[in-house]
Short mmCIF file of C-alpha atoms in Angstrom, two decimals:
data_model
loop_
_atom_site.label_atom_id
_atom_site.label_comp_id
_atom_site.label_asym_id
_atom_site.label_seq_id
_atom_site.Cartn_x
_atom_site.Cartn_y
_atom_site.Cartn_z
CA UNK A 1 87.11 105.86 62.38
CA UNK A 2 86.14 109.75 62.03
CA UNK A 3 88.83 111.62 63.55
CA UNK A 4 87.67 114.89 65.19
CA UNK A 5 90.17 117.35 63.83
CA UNK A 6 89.30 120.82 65.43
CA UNK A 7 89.72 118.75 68.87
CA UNK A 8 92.51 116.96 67.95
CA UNK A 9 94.26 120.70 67.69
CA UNK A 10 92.64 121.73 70.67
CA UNK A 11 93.89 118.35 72.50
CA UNK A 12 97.64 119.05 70.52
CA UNK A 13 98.16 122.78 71.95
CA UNK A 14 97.33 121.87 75.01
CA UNK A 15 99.94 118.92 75.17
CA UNK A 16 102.36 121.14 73.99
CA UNK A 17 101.80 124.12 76.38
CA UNK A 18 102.38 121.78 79.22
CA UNK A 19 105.71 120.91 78.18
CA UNK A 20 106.65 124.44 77.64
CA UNK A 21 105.33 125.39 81.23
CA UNK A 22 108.05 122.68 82.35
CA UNK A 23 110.75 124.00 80.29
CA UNK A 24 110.41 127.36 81.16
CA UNK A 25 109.95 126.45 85.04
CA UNK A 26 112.73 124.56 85.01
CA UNK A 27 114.80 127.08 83.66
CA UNK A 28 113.90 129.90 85.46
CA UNK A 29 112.79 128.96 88.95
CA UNK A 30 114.69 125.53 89.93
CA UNK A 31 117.17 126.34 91.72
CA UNK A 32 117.52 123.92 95.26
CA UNK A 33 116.01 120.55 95.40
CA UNK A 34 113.60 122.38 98.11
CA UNK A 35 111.97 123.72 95.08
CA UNK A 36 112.19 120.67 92.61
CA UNK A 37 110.11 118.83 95.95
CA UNK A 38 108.41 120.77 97.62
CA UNK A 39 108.35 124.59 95.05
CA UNK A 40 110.38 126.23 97.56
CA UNK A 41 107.56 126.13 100.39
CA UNK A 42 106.33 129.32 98.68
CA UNK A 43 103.22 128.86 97.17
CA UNK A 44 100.08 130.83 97.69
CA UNK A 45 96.21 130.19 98.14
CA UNK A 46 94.89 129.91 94.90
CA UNK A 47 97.63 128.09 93.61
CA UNK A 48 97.77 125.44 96.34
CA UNK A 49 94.08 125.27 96.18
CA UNK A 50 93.36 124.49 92.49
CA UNK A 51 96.58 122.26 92.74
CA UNK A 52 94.95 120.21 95.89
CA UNK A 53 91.65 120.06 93.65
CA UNK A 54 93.24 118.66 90.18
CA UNK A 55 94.54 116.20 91.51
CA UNK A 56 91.28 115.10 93.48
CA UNK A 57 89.79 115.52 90.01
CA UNK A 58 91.09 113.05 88.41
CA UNK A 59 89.61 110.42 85.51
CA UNK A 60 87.16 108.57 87.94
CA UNK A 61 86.00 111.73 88.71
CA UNK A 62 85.27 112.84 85.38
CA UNK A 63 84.50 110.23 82.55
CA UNK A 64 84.31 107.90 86.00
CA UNK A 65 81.78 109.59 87.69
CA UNK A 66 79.51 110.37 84.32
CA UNK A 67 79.81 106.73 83.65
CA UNK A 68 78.37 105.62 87.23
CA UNK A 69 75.93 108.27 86.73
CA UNK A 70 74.82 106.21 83.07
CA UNK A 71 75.02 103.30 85.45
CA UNK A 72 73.42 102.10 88.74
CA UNK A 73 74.08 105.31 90.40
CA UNK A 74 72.44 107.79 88.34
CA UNK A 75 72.06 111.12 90.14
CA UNK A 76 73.76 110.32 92.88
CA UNK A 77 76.75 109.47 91.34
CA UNK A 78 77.46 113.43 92.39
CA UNK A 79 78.43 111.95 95.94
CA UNK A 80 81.48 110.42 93.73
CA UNK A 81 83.31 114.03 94.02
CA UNK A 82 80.89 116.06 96.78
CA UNK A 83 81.71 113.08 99.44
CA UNK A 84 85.34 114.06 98.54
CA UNK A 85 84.80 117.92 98.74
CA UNK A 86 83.08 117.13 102.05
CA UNK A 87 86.58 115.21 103.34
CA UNK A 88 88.34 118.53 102.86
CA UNK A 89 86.67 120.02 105.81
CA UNK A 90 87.88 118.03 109.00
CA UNK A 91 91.80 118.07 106.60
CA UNK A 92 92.26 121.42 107.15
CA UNK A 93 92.18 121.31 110.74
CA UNK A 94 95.21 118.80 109.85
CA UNK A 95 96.99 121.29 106.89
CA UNK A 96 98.30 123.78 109.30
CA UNK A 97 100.30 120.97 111.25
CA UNK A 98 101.24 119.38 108.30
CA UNK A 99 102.77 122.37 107.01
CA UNK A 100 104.36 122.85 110.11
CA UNK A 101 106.32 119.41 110.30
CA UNK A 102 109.12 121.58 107.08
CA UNK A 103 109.00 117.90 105.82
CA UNK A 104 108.98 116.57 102.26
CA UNK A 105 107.39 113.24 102.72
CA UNK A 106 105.29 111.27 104.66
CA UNK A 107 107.28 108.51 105.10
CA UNK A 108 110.10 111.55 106.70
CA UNK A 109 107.16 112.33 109.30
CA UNK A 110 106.67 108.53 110.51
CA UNK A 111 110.47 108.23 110.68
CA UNK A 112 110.93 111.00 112.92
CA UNK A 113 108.74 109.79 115.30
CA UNK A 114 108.31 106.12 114.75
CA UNK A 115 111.77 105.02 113.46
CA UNK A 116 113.70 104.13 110.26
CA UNK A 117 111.91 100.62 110.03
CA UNK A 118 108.65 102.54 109.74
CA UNK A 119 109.57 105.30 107.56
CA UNK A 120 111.10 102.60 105.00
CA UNK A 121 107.85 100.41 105.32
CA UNK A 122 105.51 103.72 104.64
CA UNK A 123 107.51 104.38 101.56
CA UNK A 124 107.46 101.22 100.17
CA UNK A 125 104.05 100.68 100.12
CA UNK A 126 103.53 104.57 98.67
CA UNK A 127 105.95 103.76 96.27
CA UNK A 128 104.16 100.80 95.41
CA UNK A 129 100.33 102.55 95.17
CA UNK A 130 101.99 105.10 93.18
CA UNK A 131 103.36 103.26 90.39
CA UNK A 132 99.41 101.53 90.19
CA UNK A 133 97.68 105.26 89.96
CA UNK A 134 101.02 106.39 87.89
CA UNK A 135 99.90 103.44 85.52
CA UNK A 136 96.08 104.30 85.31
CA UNK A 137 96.44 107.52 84.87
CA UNK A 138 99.23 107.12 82.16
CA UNK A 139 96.40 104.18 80.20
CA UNK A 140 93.37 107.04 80.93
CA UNK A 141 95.50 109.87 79.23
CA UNK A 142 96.16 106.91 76.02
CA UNK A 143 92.83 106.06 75.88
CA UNK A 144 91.53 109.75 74.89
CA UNK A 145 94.29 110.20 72.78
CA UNK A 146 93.61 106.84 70.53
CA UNK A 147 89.92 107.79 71.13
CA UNK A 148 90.53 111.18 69.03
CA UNK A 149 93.14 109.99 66.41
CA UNK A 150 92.80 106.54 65.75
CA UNK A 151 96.28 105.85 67.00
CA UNK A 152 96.89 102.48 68.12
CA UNK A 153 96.19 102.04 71.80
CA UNK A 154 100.21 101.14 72.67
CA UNK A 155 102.01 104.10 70.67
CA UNK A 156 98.73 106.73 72.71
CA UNK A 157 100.02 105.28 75.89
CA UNK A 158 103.79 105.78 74.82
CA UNK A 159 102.86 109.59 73.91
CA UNK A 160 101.21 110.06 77.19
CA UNK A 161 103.81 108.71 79.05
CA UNK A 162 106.88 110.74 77.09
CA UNK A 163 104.33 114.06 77.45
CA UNK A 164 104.01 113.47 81.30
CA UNK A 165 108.22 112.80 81.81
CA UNK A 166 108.83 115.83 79.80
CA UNK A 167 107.29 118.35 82.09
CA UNK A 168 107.17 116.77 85.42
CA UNK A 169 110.84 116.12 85.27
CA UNK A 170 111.59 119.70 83.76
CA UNK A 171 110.07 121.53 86.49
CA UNK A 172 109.22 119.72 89.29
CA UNK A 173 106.56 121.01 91.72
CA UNK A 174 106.66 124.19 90.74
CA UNK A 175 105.74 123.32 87.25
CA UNK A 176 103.38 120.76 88.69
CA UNK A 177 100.98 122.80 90.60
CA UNK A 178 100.78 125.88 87.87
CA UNK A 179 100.15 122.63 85.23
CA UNK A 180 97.64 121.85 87.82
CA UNK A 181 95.86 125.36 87.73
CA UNK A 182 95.79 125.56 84.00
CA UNK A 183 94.50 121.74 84.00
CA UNK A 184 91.57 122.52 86.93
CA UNK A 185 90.73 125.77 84.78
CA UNK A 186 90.73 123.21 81.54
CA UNK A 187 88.21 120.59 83.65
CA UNK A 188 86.09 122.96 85.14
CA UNK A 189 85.60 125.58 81.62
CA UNK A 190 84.96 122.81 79.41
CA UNK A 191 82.87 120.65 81.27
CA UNK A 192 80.65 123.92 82.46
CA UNK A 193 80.19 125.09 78.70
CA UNK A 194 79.38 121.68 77.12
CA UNK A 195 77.16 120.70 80.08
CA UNK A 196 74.28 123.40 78.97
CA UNK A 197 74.74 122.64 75.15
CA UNK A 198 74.34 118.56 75.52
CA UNK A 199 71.52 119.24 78.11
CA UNK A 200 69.38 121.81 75.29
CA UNK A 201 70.18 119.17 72.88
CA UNK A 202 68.16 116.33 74.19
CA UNK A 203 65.80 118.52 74.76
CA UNK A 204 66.37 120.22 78.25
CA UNK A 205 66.17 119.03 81.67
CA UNK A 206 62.35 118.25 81.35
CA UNK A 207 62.92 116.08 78.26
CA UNK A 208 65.50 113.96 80.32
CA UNK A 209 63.97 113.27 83.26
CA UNK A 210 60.86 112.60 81.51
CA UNK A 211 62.67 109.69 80.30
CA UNK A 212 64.47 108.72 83.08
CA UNK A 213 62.97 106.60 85.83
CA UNK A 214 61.88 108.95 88.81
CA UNK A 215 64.89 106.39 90.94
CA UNK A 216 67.36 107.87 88.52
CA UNK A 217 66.68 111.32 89.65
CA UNK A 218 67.17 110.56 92.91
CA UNK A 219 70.54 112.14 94.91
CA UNK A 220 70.79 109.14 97.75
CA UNK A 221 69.59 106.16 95.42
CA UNK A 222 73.17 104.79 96.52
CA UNK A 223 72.00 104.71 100.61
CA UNK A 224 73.34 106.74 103.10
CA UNK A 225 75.88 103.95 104.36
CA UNK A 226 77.81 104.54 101.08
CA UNK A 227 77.73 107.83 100.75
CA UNK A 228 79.03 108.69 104.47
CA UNK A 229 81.52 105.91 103.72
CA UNK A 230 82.95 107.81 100.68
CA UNK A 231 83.30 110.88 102.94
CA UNK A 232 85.36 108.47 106.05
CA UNK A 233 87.45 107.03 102.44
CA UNK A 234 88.22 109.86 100.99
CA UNK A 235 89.34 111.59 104.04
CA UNK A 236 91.53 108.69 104.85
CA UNK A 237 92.98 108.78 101.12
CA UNK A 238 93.77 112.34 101.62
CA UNK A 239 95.25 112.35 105.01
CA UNK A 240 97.76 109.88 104.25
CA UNK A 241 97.68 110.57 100.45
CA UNK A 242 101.47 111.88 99.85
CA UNK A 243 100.07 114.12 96.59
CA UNK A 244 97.78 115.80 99.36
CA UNK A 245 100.73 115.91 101.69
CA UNK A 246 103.43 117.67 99.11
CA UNK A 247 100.59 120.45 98.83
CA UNK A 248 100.19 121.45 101.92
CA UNK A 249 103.90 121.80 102.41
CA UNK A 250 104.44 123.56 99.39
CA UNK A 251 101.78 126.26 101.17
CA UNK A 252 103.94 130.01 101.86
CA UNK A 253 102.37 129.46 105.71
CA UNK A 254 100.08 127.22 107.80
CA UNK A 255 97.15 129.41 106.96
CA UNK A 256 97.19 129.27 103.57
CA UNK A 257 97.19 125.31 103.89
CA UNK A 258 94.12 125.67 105.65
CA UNK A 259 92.28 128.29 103.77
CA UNK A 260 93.94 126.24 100.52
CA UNK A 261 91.90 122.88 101.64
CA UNK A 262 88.82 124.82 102.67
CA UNK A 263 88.33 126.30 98.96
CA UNK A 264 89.52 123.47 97.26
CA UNK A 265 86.60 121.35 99.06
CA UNK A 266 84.30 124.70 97.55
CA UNK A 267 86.14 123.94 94.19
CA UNK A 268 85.72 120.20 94.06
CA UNK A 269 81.76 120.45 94.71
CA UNK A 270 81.42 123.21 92.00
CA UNK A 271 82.56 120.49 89.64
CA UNK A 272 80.78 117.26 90.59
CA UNK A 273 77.40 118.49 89.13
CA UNK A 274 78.61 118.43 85.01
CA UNK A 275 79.59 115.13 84.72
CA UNK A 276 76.86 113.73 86.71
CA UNK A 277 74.32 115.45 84.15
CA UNK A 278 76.31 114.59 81.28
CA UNK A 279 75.88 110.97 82.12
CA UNK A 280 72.08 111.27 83.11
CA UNK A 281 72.10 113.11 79.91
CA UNK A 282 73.86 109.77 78.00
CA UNK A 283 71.58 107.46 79.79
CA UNK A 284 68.38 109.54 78.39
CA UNK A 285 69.03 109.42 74.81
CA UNK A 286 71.91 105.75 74.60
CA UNK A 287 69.20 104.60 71.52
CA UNK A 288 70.50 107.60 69.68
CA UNK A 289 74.55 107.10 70.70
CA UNK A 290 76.07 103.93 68.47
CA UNK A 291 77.74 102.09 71.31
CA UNK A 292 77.68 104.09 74.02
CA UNK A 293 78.97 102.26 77.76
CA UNK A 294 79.51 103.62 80.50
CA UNK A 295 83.25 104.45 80.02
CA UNK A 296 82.52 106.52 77.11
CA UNK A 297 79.12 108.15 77.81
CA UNK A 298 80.46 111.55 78.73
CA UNK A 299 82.65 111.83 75.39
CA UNK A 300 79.82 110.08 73.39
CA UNK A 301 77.04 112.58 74.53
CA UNK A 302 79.22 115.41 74.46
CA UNK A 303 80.42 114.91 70.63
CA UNK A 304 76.60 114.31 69.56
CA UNK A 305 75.20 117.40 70.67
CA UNK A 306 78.27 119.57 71.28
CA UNK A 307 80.45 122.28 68.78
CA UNK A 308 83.44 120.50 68.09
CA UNK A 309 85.28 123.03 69.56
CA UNK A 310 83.55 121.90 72.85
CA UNK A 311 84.05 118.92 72.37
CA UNK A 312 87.84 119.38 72.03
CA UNK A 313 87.85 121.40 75.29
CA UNK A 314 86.23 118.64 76.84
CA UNK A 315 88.73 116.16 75.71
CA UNK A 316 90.93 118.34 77.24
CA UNK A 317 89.41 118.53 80.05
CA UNK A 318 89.75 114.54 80.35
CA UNK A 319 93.29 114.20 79.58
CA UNK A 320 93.92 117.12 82.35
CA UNK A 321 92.20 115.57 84.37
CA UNK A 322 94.77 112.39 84.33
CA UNK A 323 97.42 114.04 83.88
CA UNK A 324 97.44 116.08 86.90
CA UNK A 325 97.01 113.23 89.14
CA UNK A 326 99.94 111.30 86.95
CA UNK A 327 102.33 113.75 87.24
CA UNK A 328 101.64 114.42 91.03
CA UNK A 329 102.05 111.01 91.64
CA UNK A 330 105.35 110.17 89.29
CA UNK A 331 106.55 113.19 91.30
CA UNK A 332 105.55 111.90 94.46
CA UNK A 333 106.84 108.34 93.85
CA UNK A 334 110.60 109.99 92.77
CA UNK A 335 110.79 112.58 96.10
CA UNK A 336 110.18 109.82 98.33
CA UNK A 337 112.38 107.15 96.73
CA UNK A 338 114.99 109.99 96.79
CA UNK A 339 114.59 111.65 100.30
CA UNK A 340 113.38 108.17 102.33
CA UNK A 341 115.51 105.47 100.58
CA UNK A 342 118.71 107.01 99.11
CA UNK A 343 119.50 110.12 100.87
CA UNK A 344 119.41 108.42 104.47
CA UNK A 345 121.34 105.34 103.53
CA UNK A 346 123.47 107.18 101.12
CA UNK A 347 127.33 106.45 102.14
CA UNK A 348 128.39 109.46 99.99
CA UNK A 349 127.33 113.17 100.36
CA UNK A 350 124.84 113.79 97.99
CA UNK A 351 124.42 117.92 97.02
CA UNK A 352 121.46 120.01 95.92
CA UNK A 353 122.31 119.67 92.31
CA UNK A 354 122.75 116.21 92.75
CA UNK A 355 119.99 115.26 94.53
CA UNK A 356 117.87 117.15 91.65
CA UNK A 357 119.41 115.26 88.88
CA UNK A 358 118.54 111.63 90.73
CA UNK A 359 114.94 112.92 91.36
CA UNK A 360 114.50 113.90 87.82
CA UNK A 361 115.94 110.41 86.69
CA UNK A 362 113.97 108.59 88.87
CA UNK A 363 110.92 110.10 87.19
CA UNK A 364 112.06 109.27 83.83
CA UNK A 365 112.93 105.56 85.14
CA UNK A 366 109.41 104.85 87.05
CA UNK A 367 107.19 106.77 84.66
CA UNK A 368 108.84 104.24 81.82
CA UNK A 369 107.70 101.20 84.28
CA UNK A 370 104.36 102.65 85.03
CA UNK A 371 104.28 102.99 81.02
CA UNK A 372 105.20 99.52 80.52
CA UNK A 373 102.54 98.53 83.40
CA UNK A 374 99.95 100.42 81.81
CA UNK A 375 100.45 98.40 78.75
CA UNK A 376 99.32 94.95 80.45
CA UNK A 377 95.77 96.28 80.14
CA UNK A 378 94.97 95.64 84.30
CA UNK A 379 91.49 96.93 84.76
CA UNK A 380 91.88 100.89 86.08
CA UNK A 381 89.23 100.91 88.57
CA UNK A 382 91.58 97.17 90.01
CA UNK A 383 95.07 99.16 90.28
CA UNK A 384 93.07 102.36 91.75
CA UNK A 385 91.51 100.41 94.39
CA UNK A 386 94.48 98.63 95.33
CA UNK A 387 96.60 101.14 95.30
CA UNK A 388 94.49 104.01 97.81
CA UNK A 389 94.40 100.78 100.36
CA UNK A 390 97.59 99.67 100.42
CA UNK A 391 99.52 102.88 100.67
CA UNK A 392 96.83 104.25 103.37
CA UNK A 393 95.50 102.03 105.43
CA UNK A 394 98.73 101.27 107.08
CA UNK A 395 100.43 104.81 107.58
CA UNK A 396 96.98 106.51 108.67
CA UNK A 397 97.12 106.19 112.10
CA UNK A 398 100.93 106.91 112.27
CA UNK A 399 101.33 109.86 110.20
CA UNK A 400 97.56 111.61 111.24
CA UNK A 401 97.35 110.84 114.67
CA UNK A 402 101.65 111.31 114.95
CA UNK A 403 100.65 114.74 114.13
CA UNK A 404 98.03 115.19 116.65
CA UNK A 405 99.10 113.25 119.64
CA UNK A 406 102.92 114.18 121.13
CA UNK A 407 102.28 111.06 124.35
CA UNK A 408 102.45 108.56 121.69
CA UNK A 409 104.79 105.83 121.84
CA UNK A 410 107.15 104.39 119.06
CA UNK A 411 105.29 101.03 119.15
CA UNK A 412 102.19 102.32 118.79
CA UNK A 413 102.79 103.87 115.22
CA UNK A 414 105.40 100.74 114.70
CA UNK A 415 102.68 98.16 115.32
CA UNK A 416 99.70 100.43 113.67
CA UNK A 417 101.40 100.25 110.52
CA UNK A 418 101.70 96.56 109.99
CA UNK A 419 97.83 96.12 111.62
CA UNK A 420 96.40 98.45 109.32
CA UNK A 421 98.20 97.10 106.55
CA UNK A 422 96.61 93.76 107.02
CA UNK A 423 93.72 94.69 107.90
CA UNK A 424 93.03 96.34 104.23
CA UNK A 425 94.28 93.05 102.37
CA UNK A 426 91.51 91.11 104.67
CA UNK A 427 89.15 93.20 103.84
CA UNK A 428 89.96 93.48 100.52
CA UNK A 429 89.93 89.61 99.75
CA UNK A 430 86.69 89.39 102.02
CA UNK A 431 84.79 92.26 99.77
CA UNK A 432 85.56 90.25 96.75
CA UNK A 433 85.82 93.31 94.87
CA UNK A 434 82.98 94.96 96.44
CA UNK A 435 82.07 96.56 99.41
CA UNK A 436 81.66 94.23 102.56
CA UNK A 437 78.74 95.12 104.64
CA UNK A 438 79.42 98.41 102.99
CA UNK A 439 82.28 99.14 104.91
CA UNK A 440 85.56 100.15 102.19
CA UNK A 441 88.74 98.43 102.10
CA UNK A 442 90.35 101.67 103.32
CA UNK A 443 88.04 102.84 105.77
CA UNK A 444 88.31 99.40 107.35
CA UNK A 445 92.04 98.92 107.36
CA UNK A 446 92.37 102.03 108.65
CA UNK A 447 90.00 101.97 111.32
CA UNK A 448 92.28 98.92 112.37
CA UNK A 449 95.14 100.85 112.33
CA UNK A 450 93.48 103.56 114.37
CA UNK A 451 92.20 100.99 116.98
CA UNK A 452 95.51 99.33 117.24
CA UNK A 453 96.77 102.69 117.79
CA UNK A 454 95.27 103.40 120.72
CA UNK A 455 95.26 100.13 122.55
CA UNK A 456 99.12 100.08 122.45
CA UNK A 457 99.28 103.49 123.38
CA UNK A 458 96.92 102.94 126.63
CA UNK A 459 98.62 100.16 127.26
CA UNK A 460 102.43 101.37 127.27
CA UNK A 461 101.56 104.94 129.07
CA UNK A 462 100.58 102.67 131.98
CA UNK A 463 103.33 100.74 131.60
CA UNK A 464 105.10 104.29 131.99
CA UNK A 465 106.79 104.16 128.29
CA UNK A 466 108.15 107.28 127.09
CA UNK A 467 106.55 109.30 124.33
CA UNK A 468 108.08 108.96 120.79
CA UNK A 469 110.27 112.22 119.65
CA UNK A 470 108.31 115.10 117.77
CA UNK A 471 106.86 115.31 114.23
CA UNK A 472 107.67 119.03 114.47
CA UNK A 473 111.53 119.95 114.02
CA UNK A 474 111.03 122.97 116.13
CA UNK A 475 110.38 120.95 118.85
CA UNK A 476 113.14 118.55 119.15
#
């Protein structure tokens, strides 16, 4: 194969500034395992918000979404990413009590009110889901990598993997969110420049919906059912999503988690317009594009009709986009194995400095198993799905309405849990892959969850049960 040099260098410098942001973070402004987790609970707007927004941008919602847009979808693939920016509106009525909780974790939140049984269940299915999108994201970054050099597949994934340890375990979330900036910066610039050059080469927007079917064109072809479901999915996903969660608690203040989520949502639907026309634009001219598919249609257009110097930014742009949802969740997956598994049934006193250098081990030790995972070739779009059910479907109803709702009872969130959890498996094996009456997995499992939730509650407050303790540790 060809291998596209001036993008390779582009693709290079970026790898390397990432691990030099992590080196220097982790030199300079690590200094408690409050800032390894959680970056000190110091972090301002912008910063929160472009970090909330990377990792909502992830691959699906890049070479993803331009492939669905090749696909059946066509123009209203763009609900892909808008029905997500849309789910940031009703979560920051949420932020400013999440931020308020001064926890690390979910799974810290459930146990609080709900019990240790609960908290341990929460993380163990989180810790499960995140190893899955750890694992995607890890094959993603490979796959643009061996795309570019020619590389084997294996030794791609093995650099992506080492790059993503390097400077998640360096500097934490610090490091993490001001990766996450540079990365959403990356997405956004490249994708915005190379969208007008691919769309004058084939000829403008005339010349491609001239050859597009008028259906094509159309921003609801997908039916109103789906779309609203996307919104109800994604704001489950988020609400109980524990990259989400770190964010908002990593806000300076309660009103910067809210402002944060209200102009990442602005952010997010910015974005979802390029690689919707760059896979219209694929789908227009595929007679001219030597094996073009859906999975490659954004890199295949782009490198036809683009500078090579934006196509390098936009390959990038791709491997930013995975990365910053793999090294939010690797970071994730290590903070809650550390603060919800070992620190509350650790026999020995564990320190700050301690408790950093287990974190940062853990990282290296589950990024190397979501390496190895990534390796077995499991189908990206199979691991993503699973993993957003089974890691919210079950702590929804806990964690969100825990937060909102001080009468509740211990067996309500107790019981919601397992219901929930089952309830997304069911639906799961009933879809068959697909959507059931159009109703997602996760919506559906949590809507069980939420259900359950109630009906124990109503049940035990007139059975005069007392509420559960707090969320909120100024409360206790």
């Amino acid at each position: 194969m060809v291998v596209n040099t001036g993008a390779l260098i582009i693709v290079i410098c970026y790898l390397v500034g990432m691990l030099v942001i992590g080196a220097v973070v982790g030199k300079l402004k690590i200094k408690s395992s409050e800032d390894y987790m959680v970056a000190g609970r110091r972090m301002g707007l912008f910063m929160v918000a472009f970090s909330l927004s990377a990792n909502n941008i992830g691959g699906g919602s890049t070479t993803g979404l331009a492939g669905k847009a090749f696909g059946a979808w066509g123009m209203s693939a763009i609900w892909y990413v808008l029905a997500a920016s849309i789910a940031m509106i009703p979560l920051a009525f949420f932020a400013p009590k999440i931020r308020k909780t001064l926890a690390v974790t979910i799974p810290e939140v459930i146990g609080r009110r709900f019990g240790k049984s609960s908290s341990i269940f929460s993380a163990i299915l989180n810790i499960i889901a995140l190893f899955c999108l750890t694992s995607s994201q890890v094959a993603a970054s490979g796959s643009v990598v061996s795309a570019l050099t020619g590389i084997p597949m294996n030794v791609c994934l093995l650099i992506a993997g080492i790059v993503i340890i390097l400077y998640t375990t360096l500097g934490g979330m610090i490091a993490d969110q001001i990766s996450d900036l540079v990365q959403f910066i990356i997405i956004f610039v490249g994708l915005a420049i190379a969208t007008p050059f691919v769309l004058k080469g084939i000829g403008g927007w005339q010349a491609l919906s001239a050859k597009l079917p008028g259906e094509q064109l159309s921003p609801t072809k997908i039916g109103w059912v789906v779309i609203i479901g996307y919104i109800f999915n994604y704001f489950c996903t988020f609400l109980s999503g524990p990259e989400m969660i770190s964010r908002f608690e990593s806000a300076k203040d309660e009103k910067t988690a809210f402002r944060a989520s209200l102009l990442s949502g602005v952010l997010m639907a910015l974005m979802a317009i390029f690689p919707t026309l760059l896979g219209l634009a694929a789908l227009a001219v595929k007679d001219s594009l030597p094996g073009v598919v859906a999975s490659n249609a954004m890199m295949s257009v782009t490198s036809k009709f683009a500078p090579t110097f934006i196509t390098g930014l936009v390959s990038a742009a791709i491997i930013s986009a995975t990365m910053s949802s793999a090294d939010s969740n690797l970071l994730c997956m290590s903070t809650m194995a550390m603060n919800d598994i070992i620190l509350p049934y650790s026999k020995k006193s564990i320190d700050d400095k301690k408790s950093i250098f287990y974190t940062r081990s853990l990282n290296v030790v589950f990024c190397v198993i979501a390496m190895a995972i990534s390796m077995l070739k499991i189908n990206i779009v199979t691991m993503n799905t699973f993993a957003f059910a089974i890691r919210c479907a079950g702590p929804f109803a806990a964690y969100g309405l825990g937060l909102i709702m001080p009468r509740a009872t211990k067996h309500s969130g107790q019981i919601s849990i397992i219901t929930g959890t089952i309830g997304v498996i069911f639906w799961q094996i009933l879809s068959g892959g697909d959507f059931f009456l159009g109703i997602l997995p996760v919506v559906f499992g949590c809507a069980v969850g939420t259900i359950t939730f109630f009906v124990i509650n109503l049940i035990e407050w007139k059975m005069g049960v007392e509420s559960a303790p707090s969320a909120y540790i100024d409360e206790k």
